[in-house]
Amino acid sequence: PQVPHTYALFEATYGIMNEHGLAIGESTCSSISWTKRFGYPAPVPRKAIMSVDAMSRIAMERCTTARDAVETMGQLAVKYGFYGPESFEGTGESLLLVDTKEAWVFHVLN
């Protein structure tokens, strides 16, 4: 849902920093499901609409702290589903979020 106000931000592919000093750095993390390899059934895919870059921009628009941004992105991933690039590296992503008081790592897997 849309919010009545969003914060100014500088972005490239990912959100980089907003007007409150909340900043994000990105690192792709390999995440290959080994369930088939060990004889377990593969998880049933569901329709996912959130990419990590979209989640980072939404967090930068709506959050003032790293902790709030991690919680917001986690809620988005759970509610709407996360999809990764489906490359040879798999579908995991990792973001480092910092503000003037805390730093957090957000790791999301498909």
PDB file of N, CA and C in Angstrom:
ATOM      1  N   PRO A   1       0.818  -1.206   0.000  1.00  0.00           N
ATOM      2  CA  PRO A   1       0.000   0.000   0.000  1.00  0.00           C
ATOM      3  C   PRO A   1       0.858   1.265   0.000  1.00  0.00           C
ATOM      4  N   GLN A   2       0.340   2.268  -0.599  1.00  0.00           N
ATOM      5  CA  GLN A   2       1.057   3.543  -0.650  1.00  0.00           C
ATOM      6  C   GLN A   2       0.994   4.234   0.704  1.00  0.00           C
ATOM      7  N   VAL A   3       2.030   4.979   1.018  1.00  0.00           N
ATOM      8  CA  VAL A   3       2.063   5.758   2.255  1.00  0.00           C
ATOM      9  C   VAL A   3       1.908   7.233   1.896  1.00  0.00           C
ATOM     10  N   PRO A   4       1.428   8.058   2.830  1.00  0.00           N
ATOM     11  CA  PRO A   4       1.183   9.465   2.495  1.00  0.00           C
ATOM     12  C   PRO A   4       2.453  10.291   2.263  1.00  0.00           C
ATOM     13  N   HIS A   5       3.601   9.832   2.795  1.00  0.00           N
ATOM     14  CA  HIS A   5       4.840  10.591   2.651  1.00  0.00           C
ATOM     15  C   HIS A   5       6.011   9.614   2.508  1.00  0.00           C
ATOM     16  N   THR A   6       6.954   9.942   1.644  1.00  0.00           N
ATOM     17  CA  THR A   6       8.175   9.142   1.536  1.00  0.00           C
ATOM     18  C   THR A   6       9.377  10.068   1.695  1.00  0.00           C
ATOM     19  N   TYR A   7      10.527   9.468   2.062  1.00  0.00           N
ATOM     20  CA  TYR A   7      11.746  10.235   2.265  1.00  0.00           C
ATOM     21  C   TYR A   7      12.545  10.323   0.978  1.00  0.00           C
ATOM     22  N   ALA A   8      13.289  11.405   0.823  1.00  0.00           N
ATOM     23  CA  ALA A   8      14.164  11.573  -0.326  1.00  0.00           C
ATOM     24  C   ALA A   8      15.305  10.575  -0.224  1.00  0.00           C
ATOM     25  N   LEU A   9      15.739  10.065  -1.370  1.00  0.00           N
ATOM     26  CA  LEU A   9      16.838   9.109  -1.365  1.00  0.00           C
ATOM     27  C   LEU A   9      17.678   9.217  -2.612  1.00  0.00           C
ATOM     28  N   PHE A  10      18.908   8.741  -2.510  1.00  0.00           N
ATOM     29  CA  PHE A  10      19.809   8.607  -3.643  1.00  0.00           C
ATOM     30  C   PHE A  10      19.843   7.126  -3.968  1.00  0.00           C
ATOM     31  N   GLU A  11      19.635   6.787  -5.232  1.00  0.00           N
ATOM     32  CA  GLU A  11      19.610   5.379  -5.599  1.00  0.00           C
ATOM     33  C   GLU A  11      20.349   5.137  -6.897  1.00  0.00           C
ATOM     34  N   ALA A  12      20.778   3.914  -7.071  1.00  0.00           N
ATOM     35  CA  ALA A  12      21.325   3.411  -8.329  1.00  0.00           C
ATOM     36  C   ALA A  12      20.439   2.210  -8.643  1.00  0.00           C
ATOM     37  N   THR A  13      20.988   1.018  -8.738  1.00  0.00           N
ATOM     38  CA  THR A  13      20.129  -0.164  -8.861  1.00  0.00           C
ATOM     39  C   THR A  13      19.419  -0.411  -7.536  1.00  0.00           C
ATOM     40  N   TYR A  14      20.122  -0.167  -6.450  1.00  0.00           N
ATOM     41  CA  TYR A  14      19.591  -0.335  -5.104  1.00  0.00           C
ATOM     42  C   TYR A  14      19.489   1.040  -4.462  1.00  0.00           C
ATOM     43  N   GLY A  15      18.666   1.133  -3.401  1.00  0.00           N
ATOM     44  CA  GLY A  15      18.687   2.349  -2.612  1.00  0.00           C
ATOM     45  C   GLY A  15      20.073   2.498  -2.009  1.00  0.00           C
ATOM     46  N   ILE A  16      20.610   3.703  -1.969  1.00  0.00           N
ATOM     47  CA  ILE A  16      21.954   3.912  -1.431  1.00  0.00           C
ATOM     48  C   ILE A  16      21.915   4.657  -0.098  1.00  0.00           C
ATOM     49  N   MET A  17      21.275   5.831  -0.061  1.00  0.00           N
ATOM     50  CA  MET A  17      21.170   6.589   1.189  1.00  0.00           C
ATOM     51  C   MET A  17      19.956   7.500   1.123  1.00  0.00           C
ATOM     52  N   ASN A  18      19.289   7.653   2.274  1.00  0.00           N
ATOM     53  CA  ASN A  18      18.159   8.577   2.294  1.00  0.00           C
ATOM     54  C   ASN A  18      18.480   9.817   3.121  1.00  0.00           C
ATOM     55  N   GLU A  19      17.521  10.717   3.207  1.00  0.00           N
ATOM     56  CA  GLU A  19      17.735  12.007   3.868  1.00  0.00           C
ATOM     57  C   GLU A  19      18.004  11.898   5.369  1.00  0.00           C
ATOM     58  N   HIS A  20      17.746  10.740   5.963  1.00  0.00           N
ATOM     59  CA  HIS A  20      17.987  10.532   7.394  1.00  0.00           C
ATOM     60  C   HIS A  20      19.316   9.841   7.674  1.00  0.00           C
ATOM     61  N   GLY A  21      20.122   9.608   6.641  1.00  0.00           N
ATOM     62  CA  GLY A  21      21.413   8.959   6.828  1.00  0.00           C
ATOM     63  C   GLY A  21      21.345   7.443   6.865  1.00  0.00           C
ATOM     64  N   LEU A  22      20.204   6.880   6.538  1.00  0.00           N
ATOM     65  CA  LEU A  22      20.089   5.425   6.411  1.00  0.00           C
ATOM     66  C   LEU A  22      20.753   5.037   5.098  1.00  0.00           C
ATOM     67  N   ALA A  23      21.699   4.104   5.156  1.00  0.00           N
ATOM     68  CA  ALA A  23      22.454   3.712   3.961  1.00  0.00           C
ATOM     69  C   ALA A  23      22.442   2.197   3.802  1.00  0.00           C
ATOM     70  N   ILE A  24      22.540   1.762   2.533  1.00  0.00           N
ATOM     71  CA  ILE A  24      22.522   0.334   2.200  1.00  0.00           C
ATOM     72  C   ILE A  24      23.669   0.022   1.255  1.00  0.00           C
ATOM     73  N   GLY A  25      24.335  -1.110   1.507  1.00  0.00           N
ATOM     74  CA  GLY A  25      25.321  -1.665   0.590  1.00  0.00           C
ATOM     75  C   GLY A  25      24.890  -3.076   0.236  1.00  0.00           C
ATOM     76  N   GLU A  26      25.122  -3.507  -0.993  1.00  0.00           N
ATOM     77  CA  GLU A  26      24.617  -4.804  -1.477  1.00  0.00           C
ATOM     78  C   GLU A  26      25.743  -5.783  -1.744  1.00  0.00           C
ATOM     79  N   SER A  27      25.470  -7.055  -1.487  1.00  0.00           N
ATOM     80  CA  SER A  27      26.389  -8.136  -1.833  1.00  0.00           C
ATOM     81  C   SER A  27      25.566  -9.364  -2.213  1.00  0.00           C
ATOM     82  N   THR A  28      25.785  -9.871  -3.410  1.00  0.00           N
ATOM     83  CA  THR A  28      25.084 -11.077  -3.821  1.00  0.00           C
ATOM     84  C   THR A  28      25.663 -12.264  -3.070  1.00  0.00           C
ATOM     85  N   CYS A  29      24.803 -13.127  -2.575  1.00  0.00           N
ATOM     86  CA  CYS A  29      25.229 -14.317  -1.841  1.00  0.00           C
ATOM     87  C   CYS A  29      24.686 -15.547  -2.542  1.00  0.00           C
ATOM     88  N   SER A  30      25.532 -16.507  -2.759  1.00  0.00           N
ATOM     89  CA  SER A  30      25.072 -17.748  -3.380  1.00  0.00           C
ATOM     90  C   SER A  30      24.053 -18.428  -2.487  1.00  0.00           C
ATOM     91  N   SER A  31      23.021 -18.936  -3.100  1.00  0.00           N
ATOM     92  CA  SER A  31      21.969 -19.642  -2.369  1.00  0.00           C
ATOM     93  C   SER A  31      21.380 -20.692  -3.300  1.00  0.00           C
ATOM     94  N   ILE A  32      21.998 -21.827  -3.336  1.00  0.00           N
ATOM     95  CA  ILE A  32      21.539 -22.902  -4.207  1.00  0.00           C
ATOM     96  C   ILE A  32      20.875 -23.966  -3.344  1.00  0.00           C
ATOM     97  N   SER A  33      19.658 -24.307  -3.698  1.00  0.00           N
ATOM     98  CA  SER A  33      18.930 -25.301  -2.922  1.00  0.00           C
ATOM     99  C   SER A  33      19.555 -26.673  -3.134  1.00  0.00           C
ATOM    100  N   TRP A  34      19.894 -27.329  -2.035  1.00  0.00           N
ATOM    101  CA  TRP A  34      20.495 -28.661  -2.109  1.00  0.00           C
ATOM    102  C   TRP A  34      19.478 -29.746  -1.828  1.00  0.00           C
ATOM    103  N   THR A  35      18.206 -29.407  -1.758  1.00  0.00           N
ATOM    104  CA  THR A  35      17.198 -30.397  -1.398  1.00  0.00           C
ATOM    105  C   THR A  35      17.161 -31.555  -2.382  1.00  0.00           C
ATOM    106  N   LYS A  36      17.208 -31.265  -3.685  1.00  0.00           N
ATOM    107  CA  LYS A  36      17.176 -32.346  -4.681  1.00  0.00           C
ATOM    108  C   LYS A  36      18.409 -33.232  -4.574  1.00  0.00           C
ATOM    109  N   ARG A  37      19.545 -32.614  -4.350  1.00  0.00           N
ATOM    110  CA  ARG A  37      20.800 -33.356  -4.288  1.00  0.00           C
ATOM    111  C   ARG A  37      20.796 -34.399  -3.176  1.00  0.00           C
ATOM    112  N   PHE A  38      20.129 -34.102  -2.072  1.00  0.00           N
ATOM    113  CA  PHE A  38      20.095 -35.021  -0.949  1.00  0.00           C
ATOM    114  C   PHE A  38      18.800 -35.826  -0.879  1.00  0.00           C
ATOM    115  N   GLY A  39      18.023 -35.810  -1.957  1.00  0.00           N
ATOM    116  CA  GLY A  39      16.840 -36.645  -2.040  1.00  0.00           C
ATOM    117  C   GLY A  39      15.584 -36.083  -1.412  1.00  0.00           C
ATOM    118  N   TYR A  40      15.611 -34.822  -1.017  1.00  0.00           N
ATOM    119  CA  TYR A  40      14.412 -34.207  -0.452  1.00  0.00           C
ATOM    120  C   TYR A  40      13.606 -33.563  -1.581  1.00  0.00           C
ATOM    121  N   PRO A  41      12.297 -33.498  -1.432  1.00  0.00           N
ATOM    122  CA  PRO A  41      11.523 -32.828  -2.483  1.00  0.00           C
ATOM    123  C   PRO A  41      11.842 -31.335  -2.524  1.00  0.00           C
ATOM    124  N   ALA A  42      11.830 -30.788  -3.718  1.00  0.00           N
ATOM    125  CA  ALA A  42      12.086 -29.358  -3.875  1.00  0.00           C
ATOM    126  C   ALA A  42      10.911 -28.575  -3.303  1.00  0.00           C
ATOM    127  N   PRO A  43      11.169 -27.410  -2.720  1.00  0.00           N
ATOM    128  CA  PRO A  43      10.062 -26.608  -2.207  1.00  0.00           C
ATOM    129  C   PRO A  43       9.133 -26.199  -3.343  1.00  0.00           C
ATOM    130  N   VAL A  44       7.873 -26.104  -3.048  1.00  0.00           N
ATOM    131  CA  VAL A  44       6.895 -25.681  -4.054  1.00  0.00           C
ATOM    132  C   VAL A  44       7.045 -24.179  -4.251  1.00  0.00           C
ATOM    133  N   PRO A  45       7.366 -23.756  -5.483  1.00  0.00           N
ATOM    134  CA  PRO A  45       7.532 -22.319  -5.699  1.00  0.00           C
ATOM    135  C   PRO A  45       6.189 -21.599  -5.610  1.00  0.00           C
ATOM    136  N   ARG A  46       6.246 -20.400  -5.103  1.00  0.00           N
ATOM    137  CA  ARG A  46       5.053 -19.572  -5.099  1.00  0.00           C
ATOM    138  C   ARG A  46       5.353 -18.314  -5.882  1.00  0.00           C
ATOM    139  N   LYS A  47       4.323 -17.632  -6.251  1.00  0.00           N
ATOM    140  CA  LYS A  47       4.523 -16.424  -7.026  1.00  0.00           C
ATOM    141  C   LYS A  47       5.137 -15.349  -6.125  1.00  0.00           C
ATOM    142  N   ALA A  48       6.255 -14.806  -6.543  1.00  0.00           N
ATOM    143  CA  ALA A  48       6.950 -13.779  -5.773  1.00  0.00           C
ATOM    144  C   ALA A  48       7.021 -12.505  -6.607  1.00  0.00           C
ATOM    145  N   ILE A  49       6.825 -11.364  -5.964  1.00  0.00           N
ATOM    146  CA  ILE A  49       6.847 -10.104  -6.713  1.00  0.00           C
ATOM    147  C   ILE A  49       7.914  -9.122  -6.229  1.00  0.00           C
ATOM    148  N   MET A  50       8.669  -9.476  -5.179  1.00  0.00           N
ATOM    149  CA  MET A  50       9.652  -8.548  -4.626  1.00  0.00           C
ATOM    150  C   MET A  50      11.075  -8.958  -4.978  1.00  0.00           C
ATOM    151  N   SER A  51      11.793  -8.064  -5.616  1.00  0.00           N
ATOM    152  CA  SER A  51      13.227  -8.251  -5.823  1.00  0.00           C
ATOM    153  C   SER A  51      13.953  -7.485  -4.722  1.00  0.00           C
ATOM    154  N   VAL A  52      15.214  -7.785  -4.504  1.00  0.00           N
ATOM    155  CA  VAL A  52      15.948  -7.129  -3.419  1.00  0.00           C
ATOM    156  C   VAL A  52      16.123  -5.639  -3.707  1.00  0.00           C
ATOM    157  N   ASP A  53      16.292  -5.259  -4.963  1.00  0.00           N
ATOM    158  CA  ASP A  53      16.441  -3.833  -5.263  1.00  0.00           C
ATOM    159  C   ASP A  53      15.145  -3.077  -4.999  1.00  0.00           C
ATOM    160  N   ALA A  54      13.990  -3.674  -5.311  1.00  0.00           N
ATOM    161  CA  ALA A  54      12.703  -3.029  -5.008  1.00  0.00           C
ATOM    162  C   ALA A  54      12.509  -2.901  -3.504  1.00  0.00           C
ATOM    163  N   MET A  55      12.844  -3.967  -2.757  1.00  0.00           N
ATOM    164  CA  MET A  55      12.707  -3.898  -1.293  1.00  0.00           C
ATOM    165  C   MET A  55      13.606  -2.818  -0.707  1.00  0.00           C
ATOM    166  N   SER A  56      14.824  -2.668  -1.241  1.00  0.00           N
ATOM    167  CA  SER A  56      15.745  -1.660  -0.704  1.00  0.00           C
ATOM    168  C   SER A  56      15.218  -0.253  -0.961  1.00  0.00           C
ATOM    169  N   ARG A  57      14.646  -0.018  -2.137  1.00  0.00           N
ATOM    170  CA  ARG A  57      14.108   1.314  -2.433  1.00  0.00           C
ATOM    171  C   ARG A  57      12.901   1.637  -1.545  1.00  0.00           C
ATOM    172  N   ILE A  58      12.020   0.666  -1.350  1.00  0.00           N
ATOM    173  CA  ILE A  58      10.862   0.881  -0.475  1.00  0.00           C
ATOM    174  C   ILE A  58      11.325   1.189   0.944  1.00  0.00           C
ATOM    175  N   ALA A  59      12.309   0.446   1.440  1.00  0.00           N
ATOM    176  CA  ALA A  59      12.827   0.688   2.789  1.00  0.00           C
ATOM    177  C   ALA A  59      13.428   2.085   2.900  1.00  0.00           C
ATOM    178  N   MET A  60      14.176   2.521   1.903  1.00  0.00           N
ATOM    179  CA  MET A  60      14.781   3.847   1.935  1.00  0.00           C
ATOM    180  C   MET A  60      13.727   4.946   1.899  1.00  0.00           C
ATOM    181  N   GLU A  61      12.629   4.708   1.189  1.00  0.00           N
ATOM    182  CA  GLU A  61      11.552   5.697   1.097  1.00  0.00           C
ATOM    183  C   GLU A  61      10.765   5.812   2.396  1.00  0.00           C
ATOM    184  N   ARG A  62      10.692   4.712   3.186  1.00  0.00           N
ATOM    185  CA  ARG A  62       9.777   4.662   4.324  1.00  0.00           C
ATOM    186  C   ARG A  62      10.434   4.600   5.701  1.00  0.00           C
ATOM    187  N   CYS A  63      11.737   4.375   5.775  1.00  0.00           N
ATOM    188  CA  CYS A  63      12.379   4.101   7.067  1.00  0.00           C
ATOM    189  C   CYS A  63      13.434   5.149   7.409  1.00  0.00           C
ATOM    190  N   THR A  64      13.657   5.325   8.712  1.00  0.00           N
ATOM    191  CA  THR A  64      14.695   6.248   9.176  1.00  0.00           C
ATOM    192  C   THR A  64      15.840   5.525   9.869  1.00  0.00           C
ATOM    193  N   THR A  65      15.654   4.255  10.232  1.00  0.00           N
ATOM    194  CA  THR A  65      16.713   3.505  10.913  1.00  0.00           C
ATOM    195  C   THR A  65      16.989   2.185  10.202  1.00  0.00           C
ATOM    196  N   ALA A  66      18.198   1.672  10.437  1.00  0.00           N
ATOM    197  CA  ALA A  66      18.582   0.386   9.850  1.00  0.00           C
ATOM    198  C   ALA A  66      17.686  -0.736  10.365  1.00  0.00           C
ATOM    199  N   ARG A  67      17.396  -0.708  11.647  1.00  0.00           N
ATOM    200  CA  ARG A  67      16.549  -1.744  12.244  1.00  0.00           C
ATOM    201  C   ARG A  67      15.156  -1.754  11.597  1.00  0.00           C
ATOM    202  N   ASP A  68      14.566  -0.585  11.425  1.00  0.00           N
ATOM    203  CA  ASP A  68      13.244  -0.481  10.807  1.00  0.00           C
ATOM    204  C   ASP A  68      13.288  -0.950   9.350  1.00  0.00           C
ATOM    205  N   ALA A  69      14.368  -0.636   8.649  1.00  0.00           N
ATOM    206  CA  ALA A  69      14.498  -1.053   7.254  1.00  0.00           C
ATOM    207  C   ALA A  69      14.579  -2.576   7.135  1.00  0.00           C
ATOM    208  N   VAL A  70      15.336  -3.216   8.031  1.00  0.00           N
ATOM    209  CA  VAL A  70      15.436  -4.684   8.026  1.00  0.00           C
ATOM    210  C   VAL A  70      14.064  -5.297   8.291  1.00  0.00           C
ATOM    211  N   GLU A  71      13.358  -4.757   9.272  1.00  0.00           N
ATOM    212  CA  GLU A  71      12.020  -5.277   9.580  1.00  0.00           C
ATOM    213  C   GLU A  71      11.061  -5.072   8.410  1.00  0.00           C
ATOM    214  N   THR A  72      11.111  -3.904   7.778  1.00  0.00           N
ATOM    215  CA  THR A  72      10.229  -3.614   6.643  1.00  0.00           C
ATOM    216  C   THR A  72      10.508  -4.548   5.475  1.00  0.00           C
ATOM    217  N   MET A  73      11.780  -4.725   5.121  1.00  0.00           N
ATOM    218  CA  MET A  73      12.118  -5.610   4.002  1.00  0.00           C
ATOM    219  C   MET A  73      11.747  -7.054   4.309  1.00  0.00           C
ATOM    220  N   GLY A  74      11.942  -7.479   5.554  1.00  0.00           N
ATOM    221  CA  GLY A  74      11.550  -8.830   5.940  1.00  0.00           C
ATOM    222  C   GLY A  74      10.053  -9.041   5.796  1.00  0.00           C
ATOM    223  N   GLN A  75       9.273  -8.062   6.230  1.00  0.00           N
ATOM    224  CA  GLN A  75       7.818  -8.158   6.100  1.00  0.00           C
ATOM    225  C   GLN A  75       7.401  -8.204   4.637  1.00  0.00           C
ATOM    226  N   LEU A  76       8.052  -7.400   3.797  1.00  0.00           N
ATOM    227  CA  LEU A  76       7.738  -7.415   2.362  1.00  0.00           C
ATOM    228  C   LEU A  76       8.061  -8.771   1.741  1.00  0.00           C
ATOM    229  N   ALA A  77       9.215  -9.332   2.096  1.00  0.00           N
ATOM    230  CA  ALA A  77       9.624 -10.629   1.538  1.00  0.00           C
ATOM    231  C   ALA A  77       8.660 -11.732   1.954  1.00  0.00           C
ATOM    232  N   VAL A  78       8.231 -11.708   3.211  1.00  0.00           N
ATOM    233  CA  VAL A  78       7.306 -12.738   3.697  1.00  0.00           C
ATOM    234  C   VAL A  78       5.929 -12.566   3.052  1.00  0.00           C
ATOM    235  N   LYS A  79       5.443 -11.342   3.011  1.00  0.00           N
ATOM    236  CA  LYS A  79       4.083 -11.107   2.515  1.00  0.00           C
ATOM    237  C   LYS A  79       3.970 -11.279   1.001  1.00  0.00           C
ATOM    238  N   TYR A  80       4.944 -10.740   0.248  1.00  0.00           N
ATOM    239  CA  TYR A  80       4.829 -10.726  -1.210  1.00  0.00           C
ATOM    240  C   TYR A  80       5.750 -11.710  -1.918  1.00  0.00           C
ATOM    241  N   GLY A  81       6.663 -12.318  -1.202  1.00  0.00           N
ATOM    242  CA  GLY A  81       7.588 -13.277  -1.800  1.00  0.00           C
ATOM    243  C   GLY A  81       8.793 -12.588  -2.415  1.00  0.00           C
ATOM    244  N   PHE A  82       9.962 -13.190  -2.221  1.00  0.00           N
ATOM    245  CA  PHE A  82      11.217 -12.679  -2.783  1.00  0.00           C
ATOM    246  C   PHE A  82      11.646 -13.554  -3.953  1.00  0.00           C
ATOM    247  N   TYR A  83      12.054 -12.928  -5.044  1.00  0.00           N
ATOM    248  CA  TYR A  83      12.656 -13.694  -6.132  1.00  0.00           C
ATOM    249  C   TYR A  83      14.051 -13.165  -6.410  1.00  0.00           C
ATOM    250  N   GLY A  84      14.961 -14.084  -6.650  1.00  0.00           N
ATOM    251  CA  GLY A  84      16.337 -13.729  -6.959  1.00  0.00           C
ATOM    252  C   GLY A  84      16.575 -13.780  -8.448  1.00  0.00           C
ATOM    253  N   PRO A  85      17.808 -13.559  -8.874  1.00  0.00           N
ATOM    254  CA  PRO A  85      18.121 -13.474 -10.302  1.00  0.00           C
ATOM    255  C   PRO A  85      18.126 -14.809 -11.044  1.00  0.00           C
ATOM    256  N   GLU A  86      18.028 -15.932 -10.312  1.00  0.00           N
ATOM    257  CA  GLU A  86      18.042 -17.261 -10.951  1.00  0.00           C
ATOM    258  C   GLU A  86      19.287 -17.482 -11.807  1.00  0.00           C
ATOM    259  N   SER A  87      20.418 -17.001 -11.344  1.00  0.00           N
ATOM    260  CA  SER A  87      21.663 -17.193 -12.080  1.00  0.00           C
ATOM    261  C   SER A  87      22.394 -18.401 -11.520  1.00  0.00           C
ATOM    262  N   PHE A  88      23.590 -18.659 -12.025  1.00  0.00           N
ATOM    263  CA  PHE A  88      24.386 -19.793 -11.554  1.00  0.00           C
ATOM    264  C   PHE A  88      24.719 -19.654 -10.078  1.00  0.00           C
ATOM    265  N   GLU A  89      24.676 -18.432  -9.546  1.00  0.00           N
ATOM    266  CA  GLU A  89      24.986 -18.207  -8.134  1.00  0.00           C
ATOM    267  C   GLU A  89      23.823 -18.558  -7.228  1.00  0.00           C
ATOM    268  N   GLY A  90      22.671 -18.777  -7.785  1.00  0.00           N
ATOM    269  CA  GLY A  90      21.499 -19.037  -6.968  1.00  0.00           C
ATOM    270  C   GLY A  90      20.680 -17.781  -6.763  1.00  0.00           C
ATOM    271  N   THR A  91      19.933 -17.766  -5.686  1.00  0.00           N
ATOM    272  CA  THR A  91      18.967 -16.688  -5.531  1.00  0.00           C
ATOM    273  C   THR A  91      19.015 -16.020  -4.165  1.00  0.00           C
ATOM    274  N   GLY A  92      20.165 -15.869  -3.591  1.00  0.00           N
ATOM    275  CA  GLY A  92      20.286 -15.201  -2.305  1.00  0.00           C
ATOM    276  C   GLY A  92      20.815 -13.790  -2.469  1.00  0.00           C
ATOM    277  N   GLU A  93      20.448 -12.930  -1.550  1.00  0.00           N
ATOM    278  CA  GLU A  93      20.959 -11.563  -1.541  1.00  0.00           C
ATOM    279  C   GLU A  93      21.251 -11.154  -0.106  1.00  0.00           C
ATOM    280  N   SER A  94      22.217 -10.274   0.043  1.00  0.00           N
ATOM    281  CA  SER A  94      22.588  -9.772   1.350  1.00  0.00           C
ATOM    282  C   SER A  94      22.758  -8.260   1.254  1.00  0.00           C
ATOM    283  N   LEU A  95      22.182  -7.546   2.200  1.00  0.00           N
ATOM    284  CA  LEU A  95      22.320  -6.095   2.259  1.00  0.00           C
ATOM    285  C   LEU A  95      22.878  -5.710   3.621  1.00  0.00           C
ATOM    286  N   LEU A  96      23.798  -4.771   3.642  1.00  0.00           N
ATOM    287  CA  LEU A  96      24.283  -4.186   4.877  1.00  0.00           C
ATOM    288  C   LEU A  96      23.585  -2.847   5.036  1.00  0.00           C
ATOM    289  N   LEU A  97      22.889  -2.658   6.153  1.00  0.00           N
ATOM    290  CA  LEU A  97      22.155  -1.427   6.416  1.00  0.00           C
ATOM    291  C   LEU A  97      22.771  -0.728   7.613  1.00  0.00           C
ATOM    292  N   VAL A  98      23.004   0.566   7.490  1.00  0.00           N
ATOM    293  CA  VAL A  98      23.591   1.338   8.580  1.00  0.00           C
ATOM    294  C   VAL A  98      22.850   2.658   8.757  1.00  0.00           C
ATOM    295  N   ASP A  99      22.825   3.121  10.007  1.00  0.00           N
ATOM    296  CA  ASP A  99      22.366   4.471  10.310  1.00  0.00           C
ATOM    297  C   ASP A  99      23.391   5.068  11.265  1.00  0.00           C
ATOM    298  N   THR A 100      23.057   6.120  11.940  1.00  0.00           N
ATOM    299  CA  THR A 100      24.048   6.764  12.813  1.00  0.00           C
ATOM    300  C   THR A 100      24.293   6.014  14.112  1.00  0.00           C
ATOM    301  N   LYS A 101      23.473   4.984  14.419  1.00  0.00           N
ATOM    302  CA  LYS A 101      23.617   4.263  15.681  1.00  0.00           C
ATOM    303  C   LYS A 101      23.822   2.766  15.545  1.00  0.00           C
ATOM    304  N   GLU A 102      23.342   2.152  14.459  1.00  0.00           N
ATOM    305  CA  GLU A 102      23.395   0.693  14.333  1.00  0.00           C
ATOM    306  C   GLU A 102      23.749   0.273  12.912  1.00  0.00           C
ATOM    307  N   ALA A 103      24.195  -0.973  12.815  1.00  0.00           N
ATOM    308  CA  ALA A 103      24.414  -1.615  11.516  1.00  0.00           C
ATOM    309  C   ALA A 103      23.783  -3.005  11.570  1.00  0.00           C
ATOM    310  N   TRP A 104      23.118  -3.397  10.503  1.00  0.00           N
ATOM    311  CA  TRP A 104      22.454  -4.697  10.418  1.00  0.00           C
ATOM    312  C   TRP A 104      22.776  -5.346   9.084  1.00  0.00           C
ATOM    313  N   VAL A 105      22.756  -6.672   9.061  1.00  0.00           N
ATOM    314  CA  VAL A 105      22.859  -7.432   7.817  1.00  0.00           C
ATOM    315  C   VAL A 105      21.513  -8.067   7.554  1.00  0.00           C
ATOM    316  N   PHE A 106      20.989  -7.850   6.357  1.00  0.00           N
ATOM    317  CA  PHE A 106      19.721  -8.444   5.927  1.00  0.00           C
ATOM    318  C   PHE A 106      20.062  -9.488   4.873  1.00  0.00           C
ATOM    319  N   HIS A 107      19.733 -10.728   5.150  1.00  0.00           N
ATOM    320  CA  HIS A 107      20.021 -11.819   4.215  1.00  0.00           C
ATOM    321  C   HIS A 107      18.683 -12.453   3.830  1.00  0.00           C
ATOM    322  N   VAL A 108      18.436 -12.566   2.546  1.00  0.00           N
ATOM    323  CA  VAL A 108      17.171 -13.108   2.074  1.00  0.00           C
ATOM    324  C   VAL A 108      17.446 -14.204   1.056  1.00  0.00           C
ATOM    325  N   LEU A 109      16.692 -15.298   1.170  1.00  0.00           N
ATOM    326  CA  LEU A 109      16.842 -16.434   0.277  1.00  0.00           C
ATOM    327  C   LEU A 109      15.534 -16.724  -0.432  1.00  0.00           C
ATOM    328  N   ASN A 110      15.648 -17.213  -1.629  1.00  0.00           N
ATOM    329  CA  ASN A 110      14.471 -17.583  -2.406  1.00  0.00           C
ATOM    330  C   ASN A 110      13.975 -18.926  -1.945  1.00  0.00           C
TER     331      ASN A 110
END
